[in-house]
Amino acid sequence: AKSAGSGYSTDKKASFLALFDKVEFQRGDLIYLNYIPKTGVVASFKAKTGKNVETMGTTPGLQFKMALFAIWLGPNPAQASLKNGLLGK
């Protein structure tokens, strides 16, 4: 909602969140969100006890990437201190 309020809207929120319904996460698991130009945001995870990174799926579109990353790096982030940390401030 904060991303959309800052001008970063997307209609792909539900399909992105559905990727996470397919996995049962445990504390210590790692989640990777990588943007690949002309492809989209690839969501992957590595179980704390596993060795392999598993791809959950891809959500296409630059607009989706901008909305997703605005959660942490946009003008109205979910947590300002996290944004500053990510930017090395």
PDB file of N, CA and C in Angstrom:
ATOM      1  N   ALA A   1       0.829  -1.197   0.000  1.00  0.00           N
ATOM      2  CA  ALA A   1       0.000   0.000   0.000  1.00  0.00           C
ATOM      3  C   ALA A   1       0.874   1.262   0.000  1.00  0.00           C
ATOM      4  N   LYS A   2       1.969   1.236   0.781  1.00  0.00           N
ATOM      5  CA  LYS A   2       2.858   2.397   0.809  1.00  0.00           C
ATOM      6  C   LYS A   2       3.515   2.619  -0.548  1.00  0.00           C
ATOM      7  N   SER A   3       3.893   1.540  -1.222  1.00  0.00           N
ATOM      8  CA  SER A   3       4.505   1.670  -2.550  1.00  0.00           C
ATOM      9  C   SER A   3       3.513   2.282  -3.520  1.00  0.00           C
ATOM     10  N   ALA A   4       2.289   1.783  -3.506  1.00  0.00           N
ATOM     11  CA  ALA A   4       1.258   2.310  -4.402  1.00  0.00           C
ATOM     12  C   ALA A   4       0.984   3.774  -4.092  1.00  0.00           C
ATOM     13  N   GLY A   5       0.970   4.117  -2.806  1.00  0.00           N
ATOM     14  CA  GLY A   5       0.753   5.499  -2.402  1.00  0.00           C
ATOM     15  C   GLY A   5       1.877   6.422  -2.823  1.00  0.00           C
ATOM     16  N   SER A   6       3.045   5.864  -3.068  1.00  0.00           N
ATOM     17  CA  SER A   6       4.192   6.655  -3.508  1.00  0.00           C
ATOM     18  C   SER A   6       4.316   6.695  -5.029  1.00  0.00           C
ATOM     19  N   GLY A   7       3.342   6.127  -5.731  1.00  0.00           N
ATOM     20  CA  GLY A   7       3.347   6.169  -7.190  1.00  0.00           C
ATOM     21  C   GLY A   7       3.832   4.906  -7.858  1.00  0.00           C
ATOM     22  N   TYR A   8       4.058   3.847  -7.086  1.00  0.00           N
ATOM     23  CA  TYR A   8       4.523   2.573  -7.636  1.00  0.00           C
ATOM     24  C   TYR A   8       3.399   1.561  -7.504  1.00  0.00           C
ATOM     25  N   SER A   9       2.576   1.459  -8.523  1.00  0.00           N
ATOM     26  CA  SER A   9       1.453   0.527  -8.450  1.00  0.00           C
ATOM     27  C   SER A   9       1.715  -0.683  -9.346  1.00  0.00           C
ATOM     28  N   THR A  10       1.036  -1.778  -9.010  1.00  0.00           N
ATOM     29  CA  THR A  10       1.170  -2.993  -9.801  1.00  0.00           C
ATOM     30  C   THR A  10      -0.094  -3.818  -9.638  1.00  0.00           C
ATOM     31  N   ASP A  11      -0.410  -4.589 -10.660  1.00  0.00           N
ATOM     32  CA  ASP A  11      -1.554  -5.499 -10.580  1.00  0.00           C
ATOM     33  C   ASP A  11      -1.080  -6.936 -10.376  1.00  0.00           C
ATOM     34  N   LYS A  12       0.187  -7.103 -10.058  1.00  0.00           N
ATOM     35  CA  LYS A  12       0.758  -8.455  -9.944  1.00  0.00           C
ATOM     36  C   LYS A  12       0.991  -8.893  -8.500  1.00  0.00           C
ATOM     37  N   LYS A  13       0.480  -8.139  -7.553  1.00  0.00           N
ATOM     38  CA  LYS A  13       0.701  -8.441  -6.141  1.00  0.00           C
ATOM     39  C   LYS A  13       0.202  -9.842  -5.778  1.00  0.00           C
ATOM     40  N   ALA A  14      -1.006 -10.189  -6.173  1.00  0.00           N
ATOM     41  CA  ALA A  14      -1.586 -11.487  -5.806  1.00  0.00           C
ATOM     42  C   ALA A  14      -0.804 -12.654  -6.400  1.00  0.00           C
ATOM     43  N   SER A  15      -0.387 -12.532  -7.653  1.00  0.00           N
ATOM     44  CA  SER A  15       0.366 -13.634  -8.267  1.00  0.00           C
ATOM     45  C   SER A  15       1.745 -13.777  -7.625  1.00  0.00           C
ATOM     46  N   PHE A  16       2.363 -12.658  -7.230  1.00  0.00           N
ATOM     47  CA  PHE A  16       3.649 -12.724  -6.549  1.00  0.00           C
ATOM     48  C   PHE A  16       3.500 -13.399  -5.185  1.00  0.00           C
ATOM     49  N   LEU A  17       2.534 -12.965  -4.411  1.00  0.00           N
ATOM     50  CA  LEU A  17       2.337 -13.548  -3.080  1.00  0.00           C
ATOM     51  C   LEU A  17       1.972 -15.026  -3.155  1.00  0.00           C
ATOM     52  N   ALA A  18       1.281 -15.435  -4.218  1.00  0.00           N
ATOM     53  CA  ALA A  18       0.911 -16.847  -4.382  1.00  0.00           C
ATOM     54  C   ALA A  18       2.151 -17.741  -4.510  1.00  0.00           C
ATOM     55  N   LEU A  19       3.272 -17.198  -4.991  1.00  0.00           N
ATOM     56  CA  LEU A  19       4.502 -17.990  -5.083  1.00  0.00           C
ATOM     57  C   LEU A  19       4.935 -18.500  -3.713  1.00  0.00           C
ATOM     58  N   PHE A  20       4.669 -17.730  -2.684  1.00  0.00           N
ATOM     59  CA  PHE A  20       5.090 -18.074  -1.333  1.00  0.00           C
ATOM     60  C   PHE A  20       4.164 -19.087  -0.668  1.00  0.00           C
ATOM     61  N   ASP A  21       2.978 -19.273  -1.225  1.00  0.00           N
ATOM     62  CA  ASP A  21       2.041 -20.264  -0.692  1.00  0.00           C
ATOM     63  C   ASP A  21       2.519 -21.689  -0.936  1.00  0.00           C
ATOM     64  N   LYS A  22       3.404 -21.860  -1.899  1.00  0.00           N
ATOM     65  CA  LYS A  22       3.846 -23.196  -2.304  1.00  0.00           C
ATOM     66  C   LYS A  22       4.963 -23.761  -1.421  1.00  0.00           C
ATOM     67  N   VAL A  23       5.494 -22.938  -0.506  1.00  0.00           N
ATOM     68  CA  VAL A  23       6.665 -23.346   0.278  1.00  0.00           C
ATOM     69  C   VAL A  23       6.349 -23.215   1.769  1.00  0.00           C
ATOM     70  N   GLU A  24       6.776 -24.189   2.538  1.00  0.00           N
ATOM     71  CA  GLU A  24       6.670 -24.090   3.990  1.00  0.00           C
ATOM     72  C   GLU A  24       8.030 -23.631   4.522  1.00  0.00           C
ATOM     73  N   PHE A  25       8.084 -22.394   4.941  1.00  0.00           N
ATOM     74  CA  PHE A  25       9.334 -21.806   5.393  1.00  0.00           C
ATOM     75  C   PHE A  25       9.600 -22.116   6.856  1.00  0.00           C
ATOM     76  N   GLN A  26      10.878 -22.187   7.175  1.00  0.00           N
ATOM     77  CA  GLN A  26      11.342 -22.381   8.548  1.00  0.00           C
ATOM     78  C   GLN A  26      12.241 -21.204   8.910  1.00  0.00           C
ATOM     79  N   ARG A  27      12.366 -20.926  10.181  1.00  0.00           N
ATOM     80  CA  ARG A  27      13.272 -19.875  10.637  1.00  0.00           C
ATOM     81  C   ARG A  27      14.680 -20.188  10.124  1.00  0.00           C
ATOM     82  N   GLY A  28      15.336 -19.197   9.557  1.00  0.00           N
ATOM     83  CA  GLY A  28      16.681 -19.385   9.039  1.00  0.00           C
ATOM     84  C   GLY A  28      16.753 -19.633   7.538  1.00  0.00           C
ATOM     85  N   ASP A  29      15.613 -19.914   6.898  1.00  0.00           N
ATOM     86  CA  ASP A  29      15.601 -20.056   5.445  1.00  0.00           C
ATOM     87  C   ASP A  29      15.917 -18.707   4.814  1.00  0.00           C
ATOM     88  N   LEU A  30      16.489 -18.717   3.635  1.00  0.00           N
ATOM     89  CA  LEU A  30      16.826 -17.488   2.923  1.00  0.00           C
ATOM     90  C   LEU A  30      15.925 -17.319   1.716  1.00  0.00           C
ATOM     91  N   ILE A  31      15.495 -16.091   1.486  1.00  0.00           N
ATOM     92  CA  ILE A  31      14.667 -15.762   0.324  1.00  0.00           C
ATOM     93  C   ILE A  31      15.453 -14.789  -0.541  1.00  0.00           C
ATOM     94  N   TYR A  32      15.519 -15.079  -1.828  1.00  0.00           N
ATOM     95  CA  TYR A  32      16.218 -14.231  -2.790  1.00  0.00           C
ATOM     96  C   TYR A  32      15.197 -13.640  -3.759  1.00  0.00           C
ATOM     97  N   LEU A  33      15.283 -12.336  -3.981  1.00  0.00           N
ATOM     98  CA  LEU A  33      14.454 -11.647  -4.968  1.00  0.00           C
ATOM     99  C   LEU A  33      15.409 -10.952  -5.926  1.00  0.00           C
ATOM    100  N   ASN A  34      15.511 -11.469  -7.136  1.00  0.00           N
ATOM    101  CA  ASN A  34      16.442 -10.948  -8.135  1.00  0.00           C
ATOM    102  C   ASN A  34      15.675 -10.434  -9.339  1.00  0.00           C
ATOM    103  N   TYR A  35      16.007  -9.223  -9.744  1.00  0.00           N
ATOM    104  CA  TYR A  35      15.396  -8.676 -10.951  1.00  0.00           C
ATOM    105  C   TYR A  35      16.277  -8.988 -12.147  1.00  0.00           C
ATOM    106  N   ILE A  36      15.690  -9.576 -13.154  1.00  0.00           N
ATOM    107  CA  ILE A  36      16.384  -9.863 -14.409  1.00  0.00           C
ATOM    108  C   ILE A  36      15.693  -9.043 -15.497  1.00  0.00           C
ATOM    109  N   PRO A  37      16.409  -8.080 -16.096  1.00  0.00           N
ATOM    110  CA  PRO A  37      15.795  -7.243 -17.126  1.00  0.00           C
ATOM    111  C   PRO A  37      15.114  -8.073 -18.216  1.00  0.00           C
ATOM    112  N   LYS A  38      13.961  -7.598 -18.659  1.00  0.00           N
ATOM    113  CA  LYS A  38      13.145  -8.220 -19.701  1.00  0.00           C
ATOM    114  C   LYS A  38      12.569  -9.571 -19.279  1.00  0.00           C
ATOM    115  N   THR A  39      12.782  -9.966 -18.026  1.00  0.00           N
ATOM    116  CA  THR A  39      12.218 -11.215 -17.507  1.00  0.00           C
ATOM    117  C   THR A  39      11.315 -10.926 -16.322  1.00  0.00           C
ATOM    118  N   GLY A  40      11.832 -10.279 -15.309  1.00  0.00           N
ATOM    119  CA  GLY A  40      11.051  -9.934 -14.133  1.00  0.00           C
ATOM    120  C   GLY A  40      11.773 -10.285 -12.853  1.00  0.00           C
ATOM    121  N   VAL A  41      11.014 -10.320 -11.763  1.00  0.00           N
ATOM    122  CA  VAL A  41      11.562 -10.624 -10.447  1.00  0.00           C
ATOM    123  C   VAL A  41      11.472 -12.130 -10.231  1.00  0.00           C
ATOM    124  N   VAL A  42      12.620 -12.750 -10.035  1.00  0.00           N
ATOM    125  CA  VAL A  42      12.696 -14.185  -9.780  1.00  0.00           C
ATOM    126  C   VAL A  42      12.773 -14.371  -8.267  1.00  0.00           C
ATOM    127  N   ALA A  43      11.832 -15.127  -7.719  1.00  0.00           N
ATOM    128  CA  ALA A  43      11.811 -15.430  -6.288  1.00  0.00           C
ATOM    129  C   ALA A  43      12.362 -16.831  -6.084  1.00  0.00           C
ATOM    130  N   SER A  44      13.359 -16.938  -5.196  1.00  0.00           N
ATOM    131  CA  SER A  44      13.993 -18.217  -4.897  1.00  0.00           C
ATOM    132  C   SER A  44      14.185 -18.319  -3.395  1.00  0.00           C
ATOM    133  N   PHE A  45      14.440 -19.543  -2.928  1.00  0.00           N
ATOM    134  CA  PHE A  45      14.746 -19.700  -1.518  1.00  0.00           C
ATOM    135  C   PHE A  45      15.739 -20.828  -1.317  1.00  0.00           C
ATOM    136  N   LYS A  46      16.419 -20.749  -0.192  1.00  0.00           N
ATOM    137  CA  LYS A  46      17.347 -21.797   0.224  1.00  0.00           C
ATOM    138  C   LYS A  46      16.983 -22.161   1.644  1.00  0.00           C
ATOM    139  N   ALA A  47      16.639 -23.419   1.845  1.00  0.00           N
ATOM    140  CA  ALA A  47      16.315 -23.890   3.183  1.00  0.00           C
ATOM    141  C   ALA A  47      17.556 -23.848   4.052  1.00  0.00           C
ATOM    142  N   LYS A  48      17.388 -23.519   5.310  1.00  0.00           N
ATOM    143  CA  LYS A  48      18.507 -23.444   6.249  1.00  0.00           C
ATOM    144  C   LYS A  48      19.288 -24.754   6.265  1.00  0.00           C
ATOM    145  N   THR A  49      18.580 -25.859   6.151  1.00  0.00           N
ATOM    146  CA  THR A  49      19.226 -27.169   6.215  1.00  0.00           C
ATOM    147  C   THR A  49      19.600 -27.725   4.845  1.00  0.00           C
ATOM    148  N   GLY A  50      19.241 -27.011   3.777  1.00  0.00           N
ATOM    149  CA  GLY A  50      19.509 -27.515   2.435  1.00  0.00           C
ATOM    150  C   GLY A  50      20.746 -26.911   1.812  1.00  0.00           C
ATOM    151  N   LYS A  51      21.130 -27.472   0.687  1.00  0.00           N
ATOM    152  CA  LYS A  51      22.301 -26.976  -0.036  1.00  0.00           C
ATOM    153  C   LYS A  51      21.910 -26.241  -1.309  1.00  0.00           C
ATOM    154  N   ASN A  52      20.716 -26.499  -1.818  1.00  0.00           N
ATOM    155  CA  ASN A  52      20.318 -25.957  -3.113  1.00  0.00           C
ATOM    156  C   ASN A  52      19.380 -24.775  -2.973  1.00  0.00           C
ATOM    157  N   VAL A  53      19.490 -23.858  -3.915  1.00  0.00           N
ATOM    158  CA  VAL A  53      18.550 -22.751  -4.032  1.00  0.00           C
ATOM    159  C   VAL A  53      17.459 -23.199  -4.996  1.00  0.00           C
ATOM    160  N   GLU A  54      16.204 -23.066  -4.567  1.00  0.00           N
ATOM    161  CA  GLU A  54      15.074 -23.484  -5.395  1.00  0.00           C
ATOM    162  C   GLU A  54      14.295 -22.270  -5.872  1.00  0.00           C
ATOM    163  N   THR A  55      14.021 -22.212  -7.153  1.00  0.00           N
ATOM    164  CA  THR A  55      13.240 -21.125  -7.722  1.00  0.00           C
ATOM    165  C   THR A  55      11.763 -21.382  -7.488  1.00  0.00           C
ATOM    166  N   MET A  56      11.077 -20.374  -6.957  1.00  0.00           N
ATOM    167  CA  MET A  56       9.637 -20.474  -6.719  1.00  0.00           C
ATOM    168  C   MET A  56       8.844 -19.996  -7.930  1.00  0.00           C
ATOM    169  N   GLY A  57       9.387 -19.017  -8.647  1.00  0.00           N
ATOM    170  CA  GLY A  57       8.708 -18.506  -9.828  1.00  0.00           C
ATOM    171  C   GLY A  57       9.167 -17.101 -10.172  1.00  0.00           C
ATOM    172  N   THR A  58       8.632 -16.595 -11.269  1.00  0.00           N
ATOM    173  CA  THR A  58       8.994 -15.272 -11.772  1.00  0.00           C
ATOM    174  C   THR A  58       7.751 -14.415 -11.926  1.00  0.00           C
ATOM    175  N   THR A  59       7.850 -13.178 -11.490  1.00  0.00           N
ATOM    176  CA  THR A  59       6.783 -12.205 -11.688  1.00  0.00           C
ATOM    177  C   THR A  59       7.308 -11.191 -12.690  1.00  0.00           C
ATOM    178  N   PRO A  60       6.713 -11.129 -13.881  1.00  0.00           N
ATOM    179  CA  PRO A  60       7.250 -10.278 -14.939  1.00  0.00           C
ATOM    180  C   PRO A  60       6.999  -8.789 -14.728  1.00  0.00           C
ATOM    181  N   GLY A  61       7.860  -7.999 -15.355  1.00  0.00           N
ATOM    182  CA  GLY A  61       7.606  -6.576 -15.469  1.00  0.00           C
ATOM    183  C   GLY A  61       8.484  -5.667 -14.636  1.00  0.00           C
ATOM    184  N   LEU A  62       8.965  -4.616 -15.287  1.00  0.00           N
ATOM    185  CA  LEU A  62       9.747  -3.591 -14.615  1.00  0.00           C
ATOM    186  C   LEU A  62       8.882  -2.843 -13.605  1.00  0.00           C
ATOM    187  N   GLN A  63       7.626  -2.579 -13.935  1.00  0.00           N
ATOM    188  CA  GLN A  63       6.736  -1.855 -13.019  1.00  0.00           C
ATOM    189  C   GLN A  63       6.559  -2.633 -11.721  1.00  0.00           C
ATOM    190  N   PHE A  64       6.459  -3.970 -11.818  1.00  0.00           N
ATOM    191  CA  PHE A  64       6.348  -4.778 -10.605  1.00  0.00           C
ATOM    192  C   PHE A  64       7.625  -4.659  -9.778  1.00  0.00           C
ATOM    193  N   LYS A  65       8.785  -4.738 -10.428  1.00  0.00           N
ATOM    194  CA  LYS A  65      10.066  -4.609  -9.713  1.00  0.00           C
ATOM    195  C   LYS A  65      10.141  -3.280  -8.990  1.00  0.00           C
ATOM    196  N   MET A  66       9.724  -2.207  -9.640  1.00  0.00           N
ATOM    197  CA  MET A  66       9.771  -0.887  -9.022  1.00  0.00           C
ATOM    198  C   MET A  66       8.861  -0.829  -7.797  1.00  0.00           C
ATOM    199  N   ALA A  67       7.669  -1.409  -7.903  1.00  0.00           N
ATOM    200  CA  ALA A  67       6.745  -1.419  -6.765  1.00  0.00           C
ATOM    201  C   ALA A  67       7.295  -2.262  -5.624  1.00  0.00           C
ATOM    202  N   LEU A  68       7.855  -3.417  -5.942  1.00  0.00           N
ATOM    203  CA  LEU A  68       8.396  -4.306  -4.913  1.00  0.00           C
ATOM    204  C   LEU A  68       9.581  -3.656  -4.198  1.00  0.00           C
ATOM    205  N   PHE A  69      10.533  -3.144  -4.944  1.00  0.00           N
ATOM    206  CA  PHE A  69      11.723  -2.565  -4.335  1.00  0.00           C
ATOM    207  C   PHE A  69      11.398  -1.270  -3.579  1.00  0.00           C
ATOM    208  N   ALA A  70      10.326  -0.578  -3.972  1.00  0.00           N
ATOM    209  CA  ALA A  70       9.922   0.645  -3.273  1.00  0.00           C
ATOM    210  C   ALA A  70       9.499   0.358  -1.837  1.00  0.00           C
ATOM    211  N   ILE A  71       9.146  -0.891  -1.539  1.00  0.00           N
ATOM    212  CA  ILE A  71       8.803  -1.248  -0.161  1.00  0.00           C
ATOM    213  C   ILE A  71       9.967  -0.907   0.760  1.00  0.00           C
ATOM    214  N   TRP A  72      11.177  -1.150   0.291  1.00  0.00           N
ATOM    215  CA  TRP A  72      12.367  -0.917   1.109  1.00  0.00           C
ATOM    216  C   TRP A  72      13.132   0.327   0.718  1.00  0.00           C
ATOM    217  N   LEU A  73      13.088   0.706  -0.570  1.00  0.00           N
ATOM    218  CA  LEU A  73      13.952   1.774  -1.065  1.00  0.00           C
ATOM    219  C   LEU A  73      13.202   2.992  -1.592  1.00  0.00           C
ATOM    220  N   GLY A  74      11.883   2.945  -1.583  1.00  0.00           N
ATOM    221  CA  GLY A  74      11.093   4.045  -2.126  1.00  0.00           C
ATOM    222  C   GLY A  74      11.049   5.257  -1.206  1.00  0.00           C
ATOM    223  N   PRO A  75      10.341   6.298  -1.623  1.00  0.00           N
ATOM    224  CA  PRO A  75      10.271   7.524  -0.837  1.00  0.00           C
ATOM    225  C   PRO A  75       9.516   7.359   0.485  1.00  0.00           C
ATOM    226  N   ASN A  76       8.707   6.324   0.602  1.00  0.00           N
ATOM    227  CA  ASN A  76       7.928   6.077   1.815  1.00  0.00           C
ATOM    228  C   ASN A  76       8.107   4.608   2.208  1.00  0.00           C
ATOM    229  N   PRO A  77       9.326   4.211   2.638  1.00  0.00           N
ATOM    230  CA  PRO A  77       9.611   2.800   2.897  1.00  0.00           C
ATOM    231  C   PRO A  77       8.859   2.257   4.111  1.00  0.00           C
ATOM    232  N   ALA A  78       8.739   0.941   4.176  1.00  0.00           N
ATOM    233  CA  ALA A  78       8.081   0.300   5.308  1.00  0.00           C
ATOM    234  C   ALA A  78       8.847   0.572   6.603  1.00  0.00           C
ATOM    235  N   GLN A  79      10.151   0.731   6.505  1.00  0.00           N
ATOM    236  CA  GLN A  79      10.997   0.983   7.681  1.00  0.00           C
ATOM    237  C   GLN A  79      12.179   1.849   7.247  1.00  0.00           C
ATOM    238  N   ALA A  80      12.168   3.106   7.664  1.00  0.00           N
ATOM    239  CA  ALA A  80      13.203   4.050   7.226  1.00  0.00           C
ATOM    240  C   ALA A  80      14.606   3.604   7.637  1.00  0.00           C
ATOM    241  N   SER A  81      14.743   3.028   8.819  1.00  0.00           N
ATOM    242  CA  SER A  81      16.078   2.607   9.260  1.00  0.00           C
ATOM    243  C   SER A  81      16.616   1.470   8.386  1.00  0.00           C
ATOM    244  N   LEU A  82      15.735   0.597   7.903  1.00  0.00           N
ATOM    245  CA  LEU A  82      16.171  -0.470   7.006  1.00  0.00           C
ATOM    246  C   LEU A  82      16.636   0.114   5.677  1.00  0.00           C
ATOM    247  N   LYS A  83      15.900   1.083   5.160  1.00  0.00           N
ATOM    248  CA  LYS A  83      16.313   1.745   3.919  1.00  0.00           C
ATOM    249  C   LYS A  83      17.705   2.352   4.087  1.00  0.00           C
ATOM    250  N   ASN A  84      17.910   3.067   5.182  1.00  0.00           N
ATOM    251  CA  ASN A  84      19.216   3.685   5.419  1.00  0.00           C
ATOM    252  C   ASN A  84      20.305   2.631   5.510  1.00  0.00           C
ATOM    253  N   GLY A  85      20.031   1.510   6.146  1.00  0.00           N
ATOM    254  CA  GLY A  85      21.011   0.425   6.245  1.00  0.00           C
ATOM    255  C   GLY A  85      21.336  -0.178   4.893  1.00  0.00           C
ATOM    256  N   LEU A  86      20.298  -0.390   4.077  1.00  0.00           N
ATOM    257  CA  LEU A  86      20.509  -0.941   2.746  1.00  0.00           C
ATOM    258  C   LEU A  86      21.339  -0.016   1.874  1.00  0.00           C
ATOM    259  N   LEU A  87      21.201   1.270   2.118  1.00  0.00           N
ATOM    260  CA  LEU A  87      21.941   2.261   1.330  1.00  0.00           C
ATOM    261  C   LEU A  87      23.273   2.630   1.975  1.00  0.00           C
ATOM    262  N   GLY A  88      23.619   1.979   3.083  1.00  0.00           N
ATOM    263  CA  GLY A  88      24.894   2.214   3.738  1.00  0.00           C
ATOM    264  C   GLY A  88      24.980   3.525   4.483  1.00  0.00           C
ATOM    265  N   LYS A  89      23.837   4.022   4.936  1.00  0.00           N
ATOM    266  CA  LYS A  89      23.828   5.313   5.662  1.00  0.00           C
ATOM    267  C   LYS A  89      23.787   5.079   7.153  1.00  0.00           C
TER     268      LYS A  89
END
